[in-house]
Short mmCIF file of C-alpha atoms and ligand atoms in Angstrom, two decimals:
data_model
loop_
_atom_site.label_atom_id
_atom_site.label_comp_id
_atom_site.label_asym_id
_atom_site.label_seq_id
_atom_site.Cartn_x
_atom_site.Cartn_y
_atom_site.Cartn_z
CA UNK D 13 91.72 108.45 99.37
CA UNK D 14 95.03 110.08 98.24
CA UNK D 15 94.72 113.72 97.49
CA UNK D 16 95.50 114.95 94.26
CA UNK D 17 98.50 117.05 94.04
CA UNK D 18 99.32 117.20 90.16
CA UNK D 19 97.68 120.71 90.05
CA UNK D 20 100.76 121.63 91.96
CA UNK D 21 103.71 119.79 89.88
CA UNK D 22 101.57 121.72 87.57
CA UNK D 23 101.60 125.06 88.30
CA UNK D 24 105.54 124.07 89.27
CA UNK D 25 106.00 122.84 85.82
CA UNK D 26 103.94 126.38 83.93
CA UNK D 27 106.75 128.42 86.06
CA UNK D 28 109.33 126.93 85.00
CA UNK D 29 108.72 127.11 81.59
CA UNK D 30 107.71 131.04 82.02
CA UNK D 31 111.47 131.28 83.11
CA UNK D 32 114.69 133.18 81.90
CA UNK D 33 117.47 131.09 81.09
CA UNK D 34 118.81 129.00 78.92
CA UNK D 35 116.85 126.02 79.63
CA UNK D 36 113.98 128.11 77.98
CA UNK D 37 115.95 129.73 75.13
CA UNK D 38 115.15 127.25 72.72
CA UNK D 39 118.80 126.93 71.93
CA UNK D 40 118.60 123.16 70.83
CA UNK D 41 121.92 121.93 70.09
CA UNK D 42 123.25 118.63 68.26
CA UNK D 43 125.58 116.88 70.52
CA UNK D 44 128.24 117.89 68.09
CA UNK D 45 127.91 122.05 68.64
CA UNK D 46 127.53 120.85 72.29
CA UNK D 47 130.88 119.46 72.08
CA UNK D 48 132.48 121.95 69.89
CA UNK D 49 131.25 124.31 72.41
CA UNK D 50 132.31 123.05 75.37
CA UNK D 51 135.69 123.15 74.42
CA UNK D 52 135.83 126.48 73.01
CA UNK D 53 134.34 127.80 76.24
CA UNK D 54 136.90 126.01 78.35
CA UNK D 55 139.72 127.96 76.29
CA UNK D 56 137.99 131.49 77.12
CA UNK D 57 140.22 131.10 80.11
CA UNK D 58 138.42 132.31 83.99
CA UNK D 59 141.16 134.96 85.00
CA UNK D 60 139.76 137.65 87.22
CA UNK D 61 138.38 140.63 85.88
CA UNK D 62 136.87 138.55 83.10
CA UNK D 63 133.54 139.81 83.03
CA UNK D 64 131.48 137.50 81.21
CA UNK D 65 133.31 134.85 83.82
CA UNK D 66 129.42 134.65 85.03
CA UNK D 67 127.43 133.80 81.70
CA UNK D 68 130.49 131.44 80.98
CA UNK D 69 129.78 129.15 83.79
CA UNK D 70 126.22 129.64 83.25
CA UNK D 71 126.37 128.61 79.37
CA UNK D 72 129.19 125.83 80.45
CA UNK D 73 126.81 124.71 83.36
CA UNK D 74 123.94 124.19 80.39
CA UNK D 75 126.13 122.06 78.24
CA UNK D 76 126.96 119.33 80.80
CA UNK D 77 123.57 119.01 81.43
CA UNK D 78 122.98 118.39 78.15
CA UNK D 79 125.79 116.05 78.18
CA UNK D 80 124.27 113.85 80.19
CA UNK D 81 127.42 115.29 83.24
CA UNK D 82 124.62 116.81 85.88
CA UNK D 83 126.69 117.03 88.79
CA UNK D 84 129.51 118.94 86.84
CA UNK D 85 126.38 120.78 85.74
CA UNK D 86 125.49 122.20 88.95
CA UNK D 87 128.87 122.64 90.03
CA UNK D 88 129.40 125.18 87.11
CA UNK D 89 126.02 126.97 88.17
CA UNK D 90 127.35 127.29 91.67
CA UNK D 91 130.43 128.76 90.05
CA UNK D 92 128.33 130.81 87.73
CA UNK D 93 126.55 132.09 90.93
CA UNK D 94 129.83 132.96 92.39
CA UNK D 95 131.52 134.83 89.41
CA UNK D 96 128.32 136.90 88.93
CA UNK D 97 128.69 138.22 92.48
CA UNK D 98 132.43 139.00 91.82
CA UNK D 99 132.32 140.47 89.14
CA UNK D 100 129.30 142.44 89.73
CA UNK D 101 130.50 143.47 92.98
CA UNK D 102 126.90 142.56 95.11
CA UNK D 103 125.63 139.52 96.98
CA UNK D 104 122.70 139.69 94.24
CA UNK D 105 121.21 141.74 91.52
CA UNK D 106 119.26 140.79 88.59
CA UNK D 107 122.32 139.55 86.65
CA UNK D 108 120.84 136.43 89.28
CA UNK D 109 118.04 135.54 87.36
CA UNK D 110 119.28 133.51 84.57
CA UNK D 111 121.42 131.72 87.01
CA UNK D 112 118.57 130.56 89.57
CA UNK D 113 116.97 129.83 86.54
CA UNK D 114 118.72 127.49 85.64
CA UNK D 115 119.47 125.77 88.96
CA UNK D 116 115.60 125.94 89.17
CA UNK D 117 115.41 123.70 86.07
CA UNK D 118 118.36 121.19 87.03
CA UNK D 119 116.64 120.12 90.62
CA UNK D 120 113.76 119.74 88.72
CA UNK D 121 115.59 117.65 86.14
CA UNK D 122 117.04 115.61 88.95
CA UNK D 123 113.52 114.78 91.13
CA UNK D 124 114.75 117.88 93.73
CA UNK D 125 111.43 119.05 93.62
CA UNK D 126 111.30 121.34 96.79
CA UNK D 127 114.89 122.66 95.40
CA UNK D 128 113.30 123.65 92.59
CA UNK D 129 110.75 125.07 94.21
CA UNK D 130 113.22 127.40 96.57
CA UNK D 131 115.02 128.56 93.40
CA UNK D 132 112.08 130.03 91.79
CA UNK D 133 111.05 131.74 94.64
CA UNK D 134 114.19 133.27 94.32
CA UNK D 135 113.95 134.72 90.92
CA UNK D 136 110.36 135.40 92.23
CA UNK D 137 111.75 137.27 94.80
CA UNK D 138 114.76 139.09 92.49
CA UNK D 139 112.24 140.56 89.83
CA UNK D 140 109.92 141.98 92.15
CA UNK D 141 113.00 143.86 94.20
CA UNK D 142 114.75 144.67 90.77
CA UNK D 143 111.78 145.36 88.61
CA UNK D 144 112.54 145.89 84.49
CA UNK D 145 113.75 149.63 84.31
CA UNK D 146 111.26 149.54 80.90
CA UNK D 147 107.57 148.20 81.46
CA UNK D 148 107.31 146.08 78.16
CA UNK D 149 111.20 144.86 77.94
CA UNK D 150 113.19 142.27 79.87
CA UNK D 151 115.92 143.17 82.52
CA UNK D 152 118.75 144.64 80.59
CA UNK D 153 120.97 141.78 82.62
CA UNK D 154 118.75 139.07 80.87
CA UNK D 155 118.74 140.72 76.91
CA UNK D 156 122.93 140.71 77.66
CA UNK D 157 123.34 137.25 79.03
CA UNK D 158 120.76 136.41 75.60
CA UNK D 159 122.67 138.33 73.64
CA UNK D 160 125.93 137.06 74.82
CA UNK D 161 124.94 133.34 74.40
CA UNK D 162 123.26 133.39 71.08
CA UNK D 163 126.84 135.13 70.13
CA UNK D 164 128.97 132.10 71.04
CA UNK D 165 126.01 129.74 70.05
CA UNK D 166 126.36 130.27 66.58
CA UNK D 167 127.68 132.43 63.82
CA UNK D 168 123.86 132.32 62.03
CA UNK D 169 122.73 134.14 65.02
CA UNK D 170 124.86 136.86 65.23
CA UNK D 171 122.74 139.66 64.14
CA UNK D 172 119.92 138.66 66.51
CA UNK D 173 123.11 138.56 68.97
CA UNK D 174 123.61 142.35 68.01
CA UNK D 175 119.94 143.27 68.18
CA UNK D 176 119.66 141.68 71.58
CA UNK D 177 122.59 143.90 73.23
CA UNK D 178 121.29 146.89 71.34
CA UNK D 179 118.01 146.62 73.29
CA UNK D 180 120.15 145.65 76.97
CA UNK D 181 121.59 149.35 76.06
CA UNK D 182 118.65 150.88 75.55
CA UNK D 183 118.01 150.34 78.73
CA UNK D 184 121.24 150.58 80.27
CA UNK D 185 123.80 152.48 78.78
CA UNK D 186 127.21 151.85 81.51
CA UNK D 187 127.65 148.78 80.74
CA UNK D 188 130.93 149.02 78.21
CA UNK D 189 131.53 145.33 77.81
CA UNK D 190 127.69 145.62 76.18
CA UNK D 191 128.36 148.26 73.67
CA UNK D 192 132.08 146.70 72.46
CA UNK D 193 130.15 143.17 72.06
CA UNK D 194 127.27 144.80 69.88
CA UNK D 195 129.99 146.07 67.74
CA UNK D 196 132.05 142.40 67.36
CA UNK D 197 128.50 140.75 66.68
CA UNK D 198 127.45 142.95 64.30
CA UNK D 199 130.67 142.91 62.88
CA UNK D 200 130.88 139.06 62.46
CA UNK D 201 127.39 139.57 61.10
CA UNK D 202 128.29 141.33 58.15
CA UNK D 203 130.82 138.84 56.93
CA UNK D 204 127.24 136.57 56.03
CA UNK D 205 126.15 138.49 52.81
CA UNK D 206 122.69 136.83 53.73
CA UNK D 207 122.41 139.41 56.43
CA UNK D 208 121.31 143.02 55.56
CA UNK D 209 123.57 144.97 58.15
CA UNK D 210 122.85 148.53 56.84
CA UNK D 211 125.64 150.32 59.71
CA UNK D 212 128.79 151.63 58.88
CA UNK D 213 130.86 149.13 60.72
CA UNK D 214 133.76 150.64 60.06
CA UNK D 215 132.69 153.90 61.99
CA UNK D 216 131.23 151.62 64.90
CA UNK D 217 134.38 149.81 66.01
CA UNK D 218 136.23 152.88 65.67
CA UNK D 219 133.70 154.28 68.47
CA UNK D 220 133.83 151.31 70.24
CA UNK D 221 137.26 151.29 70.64
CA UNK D 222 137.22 155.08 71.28
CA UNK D 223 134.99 153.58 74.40
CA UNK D 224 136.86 150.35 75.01
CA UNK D 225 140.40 151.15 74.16
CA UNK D 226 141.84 147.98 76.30
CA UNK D 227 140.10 145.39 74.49
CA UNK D 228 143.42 144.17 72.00
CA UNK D 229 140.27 141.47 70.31
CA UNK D 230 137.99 144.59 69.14
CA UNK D 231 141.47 146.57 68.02
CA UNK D 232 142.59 143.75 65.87
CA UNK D 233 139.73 144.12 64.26
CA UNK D 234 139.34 147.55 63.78
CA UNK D 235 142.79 147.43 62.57
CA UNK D 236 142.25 144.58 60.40
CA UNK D 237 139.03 146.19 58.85
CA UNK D 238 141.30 149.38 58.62
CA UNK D 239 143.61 147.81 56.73
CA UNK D 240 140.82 146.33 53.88
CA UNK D 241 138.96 149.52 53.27
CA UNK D 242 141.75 152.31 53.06
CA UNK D 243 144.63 149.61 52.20
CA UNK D 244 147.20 151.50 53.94
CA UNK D 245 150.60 149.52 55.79
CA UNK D 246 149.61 148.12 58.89
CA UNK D 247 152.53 146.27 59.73
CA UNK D 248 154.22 148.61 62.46
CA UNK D 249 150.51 148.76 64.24
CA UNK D 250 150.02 144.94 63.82
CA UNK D 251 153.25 144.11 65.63
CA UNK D 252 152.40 146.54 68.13
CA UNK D 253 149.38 144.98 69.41
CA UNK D 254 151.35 141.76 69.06
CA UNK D 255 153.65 143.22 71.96
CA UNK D 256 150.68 143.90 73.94
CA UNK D 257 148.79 140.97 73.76
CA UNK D 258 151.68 138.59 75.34
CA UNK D 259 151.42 140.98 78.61
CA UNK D 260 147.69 139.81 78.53
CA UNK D 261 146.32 136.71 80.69
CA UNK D 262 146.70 134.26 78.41
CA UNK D 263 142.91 133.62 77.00
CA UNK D 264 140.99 132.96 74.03
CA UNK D 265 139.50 136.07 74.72
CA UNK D 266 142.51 138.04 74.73
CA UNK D 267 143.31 139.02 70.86
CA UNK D 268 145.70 136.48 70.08
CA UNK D 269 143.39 134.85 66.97
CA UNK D 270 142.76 138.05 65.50
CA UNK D 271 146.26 139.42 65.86
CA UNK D 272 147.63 136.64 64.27
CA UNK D 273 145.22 136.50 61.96
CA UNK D 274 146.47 140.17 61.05
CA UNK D 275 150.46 139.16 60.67
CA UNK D 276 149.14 136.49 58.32
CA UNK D 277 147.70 138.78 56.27
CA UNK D 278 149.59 141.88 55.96
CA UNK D 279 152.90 139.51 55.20
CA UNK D 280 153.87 138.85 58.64
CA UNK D 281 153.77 134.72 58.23
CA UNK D 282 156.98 134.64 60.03
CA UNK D 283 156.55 136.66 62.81
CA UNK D 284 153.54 135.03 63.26
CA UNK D 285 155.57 131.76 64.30
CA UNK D 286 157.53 134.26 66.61
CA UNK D 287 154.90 135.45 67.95
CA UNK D 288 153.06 132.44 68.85
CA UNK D 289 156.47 131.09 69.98
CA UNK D 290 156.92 133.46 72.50
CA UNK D 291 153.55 133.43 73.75
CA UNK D 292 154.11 129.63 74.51
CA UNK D 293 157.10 129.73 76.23
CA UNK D 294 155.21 132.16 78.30
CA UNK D 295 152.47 129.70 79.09
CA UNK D 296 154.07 126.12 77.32
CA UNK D 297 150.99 124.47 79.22
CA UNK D 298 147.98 126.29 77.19
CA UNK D 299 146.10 124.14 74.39
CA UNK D 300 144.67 126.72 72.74
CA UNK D 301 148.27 129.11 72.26
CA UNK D 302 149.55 125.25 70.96
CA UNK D 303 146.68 125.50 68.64
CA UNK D 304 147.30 129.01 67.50
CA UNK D 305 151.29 128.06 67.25
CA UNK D 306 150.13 124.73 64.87
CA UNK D 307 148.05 127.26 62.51
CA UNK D 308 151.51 129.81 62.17
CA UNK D 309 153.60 127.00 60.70
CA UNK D 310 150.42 125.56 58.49
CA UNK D 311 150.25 129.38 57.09
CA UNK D 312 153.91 129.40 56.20
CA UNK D 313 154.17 125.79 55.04
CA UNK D 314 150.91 126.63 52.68
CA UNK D 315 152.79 129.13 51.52
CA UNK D 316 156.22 127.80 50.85
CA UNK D 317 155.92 124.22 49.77
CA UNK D 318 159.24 123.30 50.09
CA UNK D 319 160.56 120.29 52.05
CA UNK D 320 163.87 122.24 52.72
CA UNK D 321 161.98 123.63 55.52
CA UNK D 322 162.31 120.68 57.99
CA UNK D 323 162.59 122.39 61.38
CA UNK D 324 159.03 124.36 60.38
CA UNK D 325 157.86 120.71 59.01
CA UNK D 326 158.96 119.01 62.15
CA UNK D 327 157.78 121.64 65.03
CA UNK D 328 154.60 121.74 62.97
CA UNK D 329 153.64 118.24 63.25
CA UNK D 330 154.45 117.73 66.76
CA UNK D 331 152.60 120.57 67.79
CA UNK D 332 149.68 119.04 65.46
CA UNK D 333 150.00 116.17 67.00
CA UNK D 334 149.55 117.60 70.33
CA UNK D 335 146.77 119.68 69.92
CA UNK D 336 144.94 116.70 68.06
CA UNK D 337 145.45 115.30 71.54
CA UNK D 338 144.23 118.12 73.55
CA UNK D 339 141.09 118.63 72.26
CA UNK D 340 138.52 115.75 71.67
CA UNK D 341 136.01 117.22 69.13
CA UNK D 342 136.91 120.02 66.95
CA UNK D 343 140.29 118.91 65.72
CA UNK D 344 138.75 118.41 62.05
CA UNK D 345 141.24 121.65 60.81
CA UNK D 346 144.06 120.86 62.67
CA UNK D 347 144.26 116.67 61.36
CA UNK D 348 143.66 118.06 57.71
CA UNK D 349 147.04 120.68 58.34
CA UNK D 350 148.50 117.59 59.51
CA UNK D 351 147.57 115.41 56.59
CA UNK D 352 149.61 118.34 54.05
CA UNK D 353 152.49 118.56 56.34
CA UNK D 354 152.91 115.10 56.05
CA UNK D 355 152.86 115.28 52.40
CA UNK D 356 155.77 117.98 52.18
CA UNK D 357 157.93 115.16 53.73
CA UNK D 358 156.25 112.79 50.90
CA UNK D 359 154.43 110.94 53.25
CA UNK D 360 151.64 109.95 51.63
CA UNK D 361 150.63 107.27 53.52
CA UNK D 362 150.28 109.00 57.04
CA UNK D 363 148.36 111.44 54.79
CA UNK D 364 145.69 108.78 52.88
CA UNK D 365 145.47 107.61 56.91
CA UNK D 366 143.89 110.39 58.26
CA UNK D 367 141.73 111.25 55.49
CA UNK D 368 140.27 107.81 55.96
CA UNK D 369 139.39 108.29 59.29
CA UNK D 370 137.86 111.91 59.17
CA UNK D 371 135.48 110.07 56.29
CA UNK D 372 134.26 108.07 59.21
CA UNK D 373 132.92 111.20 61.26
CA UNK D 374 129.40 111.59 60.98
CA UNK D 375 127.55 114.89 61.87
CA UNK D 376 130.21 116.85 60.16
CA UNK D 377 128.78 120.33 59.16
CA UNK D 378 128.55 121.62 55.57
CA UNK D 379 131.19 123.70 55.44
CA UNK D 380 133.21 121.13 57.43
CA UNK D 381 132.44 118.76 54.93
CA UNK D 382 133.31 121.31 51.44
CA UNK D 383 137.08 121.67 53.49
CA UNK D 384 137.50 118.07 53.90
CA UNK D 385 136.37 117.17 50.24
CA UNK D 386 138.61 120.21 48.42
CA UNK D 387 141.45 119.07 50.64
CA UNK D 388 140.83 115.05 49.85
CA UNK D 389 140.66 115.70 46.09
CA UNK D 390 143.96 117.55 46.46
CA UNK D 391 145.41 114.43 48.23
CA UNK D 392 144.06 111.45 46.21
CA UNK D 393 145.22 112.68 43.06
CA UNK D 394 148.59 113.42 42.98
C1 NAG V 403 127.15 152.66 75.03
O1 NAG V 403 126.48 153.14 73.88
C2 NAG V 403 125.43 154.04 74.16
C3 NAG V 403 124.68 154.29 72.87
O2 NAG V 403 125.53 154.52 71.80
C4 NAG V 403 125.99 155.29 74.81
O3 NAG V 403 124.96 156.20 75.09
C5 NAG V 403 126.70 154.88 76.09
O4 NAG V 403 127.31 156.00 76.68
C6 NAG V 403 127.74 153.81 75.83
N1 NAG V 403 128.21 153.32 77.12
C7 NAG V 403 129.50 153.21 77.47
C8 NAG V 403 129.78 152.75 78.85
O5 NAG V 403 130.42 153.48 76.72
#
């Protein structure tokens, strides 16, 4: 008779699920974050010296699985595999563990049973040569790449984000990139008056950046919350980071939201434009500066409804147009700037068109669906 070997798939199967990665986070998307999320990841940009390049592919590497793309899947592991080892500056560490994780769970996924098998014995292998510096705590490298993930997962999560990297620093207290991310989750945290964040934020980004003074994304910020608490003019400052983030590799990851974010409200509308200009015809191929470009005209055409202003009202719909194009999911924003641009030139047909179709989406979000109601209401009844 056959032997019985389903004690082993098993055992296999109790491993796997006493893993550390994201296939065992319990992160359970809808296809639509999945989407939304892919894209925003792709914008984060992979230049060198990134150093969440790593959990990137890892996270990206998670999301075509999801998707249904598994050999895209495992070619973003591999890549996650290889930016981890750059950027950590080893053949392997514990930052590994996550990773073979997760290539543990996609042979699994795809019948690669033996595969599988060789990847846990990997992470087997990893946590008994780079034991948990704290008995009753996980790696430091695993509470980061957690914390990191649950960041960009969603902005609900945030302050679990922040408690997350504030027990990675227990632990391990060189990591900079750690302490400067604790600081942005906890800051995005205590925008949600649902969350109790009893810190003085103010006083922790202006540490952080004490720490972390290259990072133009936590000094927008800073500046930004600055501005709100002692009201003082920020202009001069504002424009100077503005300066500094077009040296930057261009990246999502850079500053350039916040920044802008900051000429738009400290009365810079215009320079905004400028600014987001310039950074195009530094990099006219990027989606995401196109994207940040298409919000500086919607801010000033907001602002000044006046159909006078027809090379703002033409540059802005063509570069609406565009980014519509670029991106496949989260373009919900962008078609409803569209739809009031195309009003200003009393084009309320192209306007009544698009609202039609975003009606048609269906797993629209709450908050998704308040805009696209307030704005519809504003269109319908004029
Ligand atoms: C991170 O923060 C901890 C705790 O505040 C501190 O002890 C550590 O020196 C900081 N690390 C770096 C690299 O700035």
């Amino acid at each position: 008779p056959l032997k019985d070997f389903s004690f082993i798939s098993q055992t296999l199967e109790a491993k796997l699920e006493a893993l550390q990665c994201h296939f065992t986070w319990e992160l359970n998307p809808s296809e639509s974050k999945l989407l939304l999320l892919r894209e925003i990841l792709e914008d984060i940009g992979t230049e060198e010296g990134n150093s969440w390049l790593g959990h990137i592919y890892n996270l990206r590497g998670y999301i075509q699985y999801k998707l249904g793309f598994t050999e895209d899947s495992q070619s973003l592991f591999n890549q996650a595999t290889e930016a981890l080892r750059l950027t950590r500056g080893a053949e392997e560490g514990p930052w590994l563990v996550v990773n073979y994780g997760n290539l543990a769970w996609l042979h699994h996924h795809l019948g690669e049973q033996e595969e599988s098998q060789a990847y846990l014995s990997k992470v087997d292998a990893l946590m008994k040569k780079y034991p948990s510096p704290s008995q009753d705590e996980l790696h430091p490298e695993i509470l980061a790449e957690i914390a990191w993930t649950l960041m960009k997962f969603s902005a609900k999560q945030r302050l679990l984000a922040a408690v997350y990297f504030e027990r990675a620093i227990r632990t391990q207290t060189d990591m900079v990139e750690w302490n400067t991310s604790r600081v942005l989750a906890l800051e995005s945290a205590s925008k949600d008056p649902e969350n109790k964040v009893e810190v003085d934020i103010l006083k922790e980004m202006e540490d952080a950046k004490k720490r972390d003074p290259e990072n133009l994304y936590l000094a927008a910020l800073y500046l930004e919350a600055c501005a709100k608490k002692i009201r003082f003019d920020i202009k001069e400052e504002a424009r100077e980071l503005g300066r500094e983030v077009l040296k930057r590799p261009v990246s999502s990851y850079s500053g350039n939201t916040p920044i802008l974010r900051l000429y738009r409200k400290n009365g810079l509308k215009d320079e905004a434009i400028e600014l987001a200009e310039e950074a195009l015809r530094r990099h006219p191929g990027e989606r995401f500066l196109k994207w940040s470009a298409a919000n500086c005209y919607k801010w000033v055409l907001e602002d000044r409804k006046d159909p006078a202003l027809q090379k703002e009202i033409d540059r802005g719909i063509s570069l609406c147009k565009e980014v519509i194009s670029l991106y496949s999911h989260h373009s919900l924003k962008i078609k409803i700037a569209l739809a009031n641009m195309y009003l200003l030139l009393n084009n309320q047909d192209e306007a009544e068109k698009i609202f039609v179709e975003l009606h048609k989406i269906k797993d629209l979000e709450e908050a998704e669906l308040k805009l696209l109601n307030i704005n519809c209401r504003k269109i319908f009844q004029m």
